[in-house]
PDB file of C-alpha atoms in Angstrom:
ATOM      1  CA  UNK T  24     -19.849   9.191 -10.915  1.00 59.00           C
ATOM      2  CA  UNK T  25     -21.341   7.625 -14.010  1.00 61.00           C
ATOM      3  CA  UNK T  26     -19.249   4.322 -15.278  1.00 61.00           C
ATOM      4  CA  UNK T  27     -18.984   6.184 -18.663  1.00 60.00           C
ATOM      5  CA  UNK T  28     -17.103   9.202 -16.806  1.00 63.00           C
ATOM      6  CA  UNK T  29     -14.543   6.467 -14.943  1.00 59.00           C
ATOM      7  CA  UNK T  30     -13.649   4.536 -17.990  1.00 62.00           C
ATOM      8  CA  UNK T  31     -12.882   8.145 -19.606  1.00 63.00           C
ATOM      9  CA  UNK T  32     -10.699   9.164 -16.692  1.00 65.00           C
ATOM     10  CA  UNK T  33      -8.564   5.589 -16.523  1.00 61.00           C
ATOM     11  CA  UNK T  34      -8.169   6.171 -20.344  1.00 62.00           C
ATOM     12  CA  UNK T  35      -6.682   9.559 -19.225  1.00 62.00           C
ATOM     13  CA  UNK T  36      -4.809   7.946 -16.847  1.00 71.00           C
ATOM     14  CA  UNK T  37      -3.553   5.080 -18.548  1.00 80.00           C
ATOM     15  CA  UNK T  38      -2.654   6.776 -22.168  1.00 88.00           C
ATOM     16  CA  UNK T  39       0.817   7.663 -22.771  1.00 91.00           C
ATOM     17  CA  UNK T  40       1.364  11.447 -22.278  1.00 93.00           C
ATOM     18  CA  UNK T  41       2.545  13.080 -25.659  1.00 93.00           C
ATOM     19  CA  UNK T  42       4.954  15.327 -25.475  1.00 94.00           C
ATOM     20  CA  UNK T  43       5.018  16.503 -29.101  1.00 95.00           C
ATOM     21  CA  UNK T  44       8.316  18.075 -29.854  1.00 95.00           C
ATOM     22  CA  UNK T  45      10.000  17.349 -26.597  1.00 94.00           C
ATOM     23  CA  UNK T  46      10.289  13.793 -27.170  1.00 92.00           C
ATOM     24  CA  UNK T  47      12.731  14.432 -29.937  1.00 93.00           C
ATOM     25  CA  UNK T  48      14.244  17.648 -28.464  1.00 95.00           C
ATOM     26  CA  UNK T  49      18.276  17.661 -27.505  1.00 92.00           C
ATOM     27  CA  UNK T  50      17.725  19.736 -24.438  1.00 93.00           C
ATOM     28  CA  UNK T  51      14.758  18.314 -22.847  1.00 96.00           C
ATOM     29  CA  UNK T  52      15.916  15.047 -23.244  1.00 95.00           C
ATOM     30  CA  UNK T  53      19.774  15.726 -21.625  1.00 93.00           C
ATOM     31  CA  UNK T  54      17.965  17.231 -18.972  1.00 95.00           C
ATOM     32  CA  UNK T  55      15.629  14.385 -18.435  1.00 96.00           C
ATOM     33  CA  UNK T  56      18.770  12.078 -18.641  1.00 94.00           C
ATOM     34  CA  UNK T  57      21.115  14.247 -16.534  1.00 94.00           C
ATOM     35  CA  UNK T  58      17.627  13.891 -13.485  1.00 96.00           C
ATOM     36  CA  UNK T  59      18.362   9.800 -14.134  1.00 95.00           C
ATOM     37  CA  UNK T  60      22.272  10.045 -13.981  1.00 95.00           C
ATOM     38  CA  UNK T  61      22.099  12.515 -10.751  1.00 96.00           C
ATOM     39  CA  UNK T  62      19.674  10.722  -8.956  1.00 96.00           C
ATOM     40  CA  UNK T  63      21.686   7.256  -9.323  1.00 95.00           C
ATOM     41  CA  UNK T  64      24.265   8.922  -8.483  1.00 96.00           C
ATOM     42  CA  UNK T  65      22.289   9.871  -5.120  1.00 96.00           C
ATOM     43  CA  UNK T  66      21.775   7.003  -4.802  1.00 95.00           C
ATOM     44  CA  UNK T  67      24.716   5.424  -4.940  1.00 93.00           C
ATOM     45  CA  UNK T  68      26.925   8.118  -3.204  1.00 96.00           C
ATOM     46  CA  UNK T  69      24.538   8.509  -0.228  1.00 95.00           C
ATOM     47  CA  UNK T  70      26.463   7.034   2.067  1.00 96.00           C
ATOM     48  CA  UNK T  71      29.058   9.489   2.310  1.00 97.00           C
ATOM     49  CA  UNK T  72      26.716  12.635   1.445  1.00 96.00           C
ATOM     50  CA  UNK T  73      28.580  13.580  -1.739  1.00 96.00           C
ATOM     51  CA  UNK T  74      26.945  15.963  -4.563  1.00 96.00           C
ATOM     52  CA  UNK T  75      27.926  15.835  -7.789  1.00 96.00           C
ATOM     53  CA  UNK T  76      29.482  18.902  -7.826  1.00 96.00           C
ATOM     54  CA  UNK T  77      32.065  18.309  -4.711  1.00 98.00           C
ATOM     55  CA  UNK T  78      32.788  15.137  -6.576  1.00 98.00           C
ATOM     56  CA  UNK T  79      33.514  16.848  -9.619  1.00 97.00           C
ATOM     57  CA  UNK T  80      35.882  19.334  -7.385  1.00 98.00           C
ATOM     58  CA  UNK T  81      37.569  16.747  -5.542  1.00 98.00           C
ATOM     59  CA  UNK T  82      38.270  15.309  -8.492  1.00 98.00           C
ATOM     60  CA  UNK T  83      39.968  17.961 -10.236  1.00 98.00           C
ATOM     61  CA  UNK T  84      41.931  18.534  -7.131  1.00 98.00           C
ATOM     62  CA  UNK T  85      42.976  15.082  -7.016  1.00 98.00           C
ATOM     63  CA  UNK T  86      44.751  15.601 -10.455  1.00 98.00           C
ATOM     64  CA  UNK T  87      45.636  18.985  -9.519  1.00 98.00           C
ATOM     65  CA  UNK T  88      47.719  19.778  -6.719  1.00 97.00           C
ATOM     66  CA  UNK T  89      47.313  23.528  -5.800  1.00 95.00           C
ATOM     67  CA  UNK T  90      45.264  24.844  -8.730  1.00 96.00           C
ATOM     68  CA  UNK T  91      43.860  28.009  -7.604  1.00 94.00           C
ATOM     69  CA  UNK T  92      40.139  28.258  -7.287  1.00 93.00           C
ATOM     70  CA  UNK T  93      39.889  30.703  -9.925  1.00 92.00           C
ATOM     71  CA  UNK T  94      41.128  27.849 -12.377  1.00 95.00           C
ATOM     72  CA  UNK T  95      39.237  25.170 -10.889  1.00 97.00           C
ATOM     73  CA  UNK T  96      36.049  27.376 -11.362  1.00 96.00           C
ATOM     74  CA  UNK T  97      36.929  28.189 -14.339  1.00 95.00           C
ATOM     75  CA  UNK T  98      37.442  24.409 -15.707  1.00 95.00           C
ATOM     76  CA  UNK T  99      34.157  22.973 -14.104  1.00 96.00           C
ATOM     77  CA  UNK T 100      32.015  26.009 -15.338  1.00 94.00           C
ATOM     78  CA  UNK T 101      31.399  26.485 -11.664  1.00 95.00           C
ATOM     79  CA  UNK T 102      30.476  29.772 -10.081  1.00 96.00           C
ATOM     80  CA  UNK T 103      33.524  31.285  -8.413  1.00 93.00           C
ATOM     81  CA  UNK T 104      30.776  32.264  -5.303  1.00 93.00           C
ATOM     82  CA  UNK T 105      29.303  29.124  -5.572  1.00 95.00           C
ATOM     83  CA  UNK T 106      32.653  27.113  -5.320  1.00 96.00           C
ATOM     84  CA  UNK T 107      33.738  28.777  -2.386  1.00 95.00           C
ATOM     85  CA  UNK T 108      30.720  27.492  -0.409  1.00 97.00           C
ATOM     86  CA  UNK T 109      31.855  23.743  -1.906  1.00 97.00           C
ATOM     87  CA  UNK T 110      35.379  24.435  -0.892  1.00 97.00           C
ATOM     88  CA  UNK T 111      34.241  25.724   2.608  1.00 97.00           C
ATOM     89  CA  UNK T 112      31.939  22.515   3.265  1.00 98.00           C
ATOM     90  CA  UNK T 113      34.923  20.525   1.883  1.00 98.00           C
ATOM     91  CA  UNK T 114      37.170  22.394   4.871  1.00 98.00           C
ATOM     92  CA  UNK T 115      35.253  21.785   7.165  1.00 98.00           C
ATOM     93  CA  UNK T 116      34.688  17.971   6.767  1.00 98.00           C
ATOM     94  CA  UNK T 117      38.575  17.936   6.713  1.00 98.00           C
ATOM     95  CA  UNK T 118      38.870  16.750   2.806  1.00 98.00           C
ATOM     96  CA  UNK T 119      40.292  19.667   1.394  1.00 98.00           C
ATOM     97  CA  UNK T 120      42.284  22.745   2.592  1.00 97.00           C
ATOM     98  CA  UNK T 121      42.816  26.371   1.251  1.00 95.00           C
ATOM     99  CA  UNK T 122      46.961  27.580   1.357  1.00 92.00           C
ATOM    100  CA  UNK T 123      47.701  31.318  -0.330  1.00 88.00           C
ATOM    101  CA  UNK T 124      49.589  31.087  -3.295  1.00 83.00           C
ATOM    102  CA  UNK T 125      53.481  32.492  -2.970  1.00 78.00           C
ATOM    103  CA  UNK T 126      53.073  34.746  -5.888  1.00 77.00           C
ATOM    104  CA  UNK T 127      49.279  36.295  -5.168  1.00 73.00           C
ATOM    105  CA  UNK T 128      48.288  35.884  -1.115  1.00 72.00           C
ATOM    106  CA  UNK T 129      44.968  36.683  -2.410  1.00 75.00           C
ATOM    107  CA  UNK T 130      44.642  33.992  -4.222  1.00 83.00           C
ATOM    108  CA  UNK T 131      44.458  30.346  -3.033  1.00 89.00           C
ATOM    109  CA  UNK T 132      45.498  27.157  -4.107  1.00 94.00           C
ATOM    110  CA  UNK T 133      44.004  23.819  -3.282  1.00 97.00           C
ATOM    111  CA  UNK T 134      44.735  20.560  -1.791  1.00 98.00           C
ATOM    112  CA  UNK T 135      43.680  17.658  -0.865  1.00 98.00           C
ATOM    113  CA  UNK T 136      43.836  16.352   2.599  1.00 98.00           C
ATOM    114  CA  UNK T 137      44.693  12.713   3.508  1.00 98.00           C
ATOM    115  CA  UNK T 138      40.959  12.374   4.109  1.00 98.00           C
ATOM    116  CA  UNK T 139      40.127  13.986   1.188  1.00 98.00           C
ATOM    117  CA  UNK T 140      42.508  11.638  -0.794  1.00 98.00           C
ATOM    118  CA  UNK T 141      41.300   8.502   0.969  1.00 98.00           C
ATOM    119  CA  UNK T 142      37.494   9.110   0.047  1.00 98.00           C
ATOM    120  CA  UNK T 143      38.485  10.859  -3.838  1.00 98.00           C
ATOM    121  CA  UNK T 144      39.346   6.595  -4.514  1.00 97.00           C
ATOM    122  CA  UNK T 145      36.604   5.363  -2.889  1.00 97.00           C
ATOM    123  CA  UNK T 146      34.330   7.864  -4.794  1.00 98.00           C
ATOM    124  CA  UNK T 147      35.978   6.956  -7.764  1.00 98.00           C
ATOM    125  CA  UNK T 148      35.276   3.711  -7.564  1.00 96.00           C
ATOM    126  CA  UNK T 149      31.601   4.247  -6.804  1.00 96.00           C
ATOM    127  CA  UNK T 150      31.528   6.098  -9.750  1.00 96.00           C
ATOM    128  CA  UNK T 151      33.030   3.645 -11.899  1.00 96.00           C
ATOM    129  CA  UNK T 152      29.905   1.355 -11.330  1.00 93.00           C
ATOM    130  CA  UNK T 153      27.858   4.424 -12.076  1.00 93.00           C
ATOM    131  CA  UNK T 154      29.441   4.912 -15.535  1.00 93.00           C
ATOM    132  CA  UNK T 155      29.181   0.556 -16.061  1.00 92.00           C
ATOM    133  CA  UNK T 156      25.594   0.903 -15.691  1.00 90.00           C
ATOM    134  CA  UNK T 157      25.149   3.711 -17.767  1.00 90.00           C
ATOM    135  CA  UNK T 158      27.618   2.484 -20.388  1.00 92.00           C
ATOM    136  CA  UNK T 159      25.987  -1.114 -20.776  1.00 93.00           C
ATOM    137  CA  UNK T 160      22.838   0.978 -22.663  1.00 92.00           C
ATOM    138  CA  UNK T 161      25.914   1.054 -25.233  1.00 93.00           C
ATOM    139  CA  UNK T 162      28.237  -0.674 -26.927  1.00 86.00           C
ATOM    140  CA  UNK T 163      32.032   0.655 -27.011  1.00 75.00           C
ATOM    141  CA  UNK T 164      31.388   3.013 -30.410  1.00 90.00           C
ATOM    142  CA  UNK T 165      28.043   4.515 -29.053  1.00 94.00           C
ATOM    143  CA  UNK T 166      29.425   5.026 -25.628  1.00 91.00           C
ATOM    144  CA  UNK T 167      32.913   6.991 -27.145  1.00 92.00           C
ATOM    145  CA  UNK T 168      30.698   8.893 -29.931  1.00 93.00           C
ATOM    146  CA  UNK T 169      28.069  10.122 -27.194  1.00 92.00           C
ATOM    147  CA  UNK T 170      31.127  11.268 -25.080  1.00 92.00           C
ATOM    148  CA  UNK T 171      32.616  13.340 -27.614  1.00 94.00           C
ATOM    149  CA  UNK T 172      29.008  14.372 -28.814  1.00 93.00           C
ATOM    150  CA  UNK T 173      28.423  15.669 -25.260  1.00 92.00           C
ATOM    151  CA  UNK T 174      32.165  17.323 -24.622  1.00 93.00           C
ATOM    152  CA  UNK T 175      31.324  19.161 -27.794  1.00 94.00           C
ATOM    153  CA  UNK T 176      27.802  20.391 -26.824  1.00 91.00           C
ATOM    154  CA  UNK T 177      29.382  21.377 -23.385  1.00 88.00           C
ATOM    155  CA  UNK T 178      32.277  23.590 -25.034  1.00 88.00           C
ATOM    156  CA  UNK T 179      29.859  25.139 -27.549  1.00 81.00           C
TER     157      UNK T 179
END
């Protein structure tokens, strides 16, 4: 390969890539930013093999005692099919359990087991250095203006 052909390609290589509208577009750059939340978040919750979606469950049923799983689906924007397979892993790790509601024995509310309360703090806590790190790209205005910018664009 000619040295004229090399210095082209480590130009190539070495130039930023330009991404034309996308650097300046909402979407691709919350998704781009969601990748960098969830993979700290991988990171930082690996150790007791937590997604960000059981997190966001156990959560809820934290502050929830016996919400149905209709409900809960409903106020994550989870699949209802897709949160039974998070509610079934959470069962069987003996974190959360299933009871039929009085009124409706089809239906289902959720709790949280001891284990499932124990971990729910420690989680939280994990999480709370999660949001630190994020937050400290902000100061106290930016960080409570981007919340409610995003809580808008989410009930939109």
């Amino acid at each position: 390969m000619s040295s004229a052909k090399r210095k082209e390609e480590d130009v190539a290589t070495e130039a930023p890539v330009d991404l034309g509208p996308l650097g300046d577009s909402f979407g691709y750059l919350l998704r781009r930013a969601q990748v960098a939340v969830f993979q700290r978040f991988f990171d930082l919750f690996a150790e007791f093999d937590i997604r960000p979606a059981q997190y966001s469950v156990l959560t809820v049923m934290e502050r929830n005692p016996g919400l149905s799983q209709t409900r809960l689906a409903d106020a994550l924007g989870i699949k209802k099919t897709n949160l039974v397979a998070i509610i079934d892993t959470l069962e069987e790790r003996g974190l959360a359990r299933r009871r039929p509601t009085e009124n409706d024995r089809r239906s289902h509310a959720l709790f949280l087991t001891p284990k499932g309360t124990v971990l729910v703090g420690r989680l939280h806590r994990r999480d709370a250095e999660l949001d630190q790190g994020l937050s400290r790209l902000m100061n106290g205005n930016e960080r409570q203006r981007f919340c409610d910018v995003l809580r808008q664009v989410a009930s939109e």
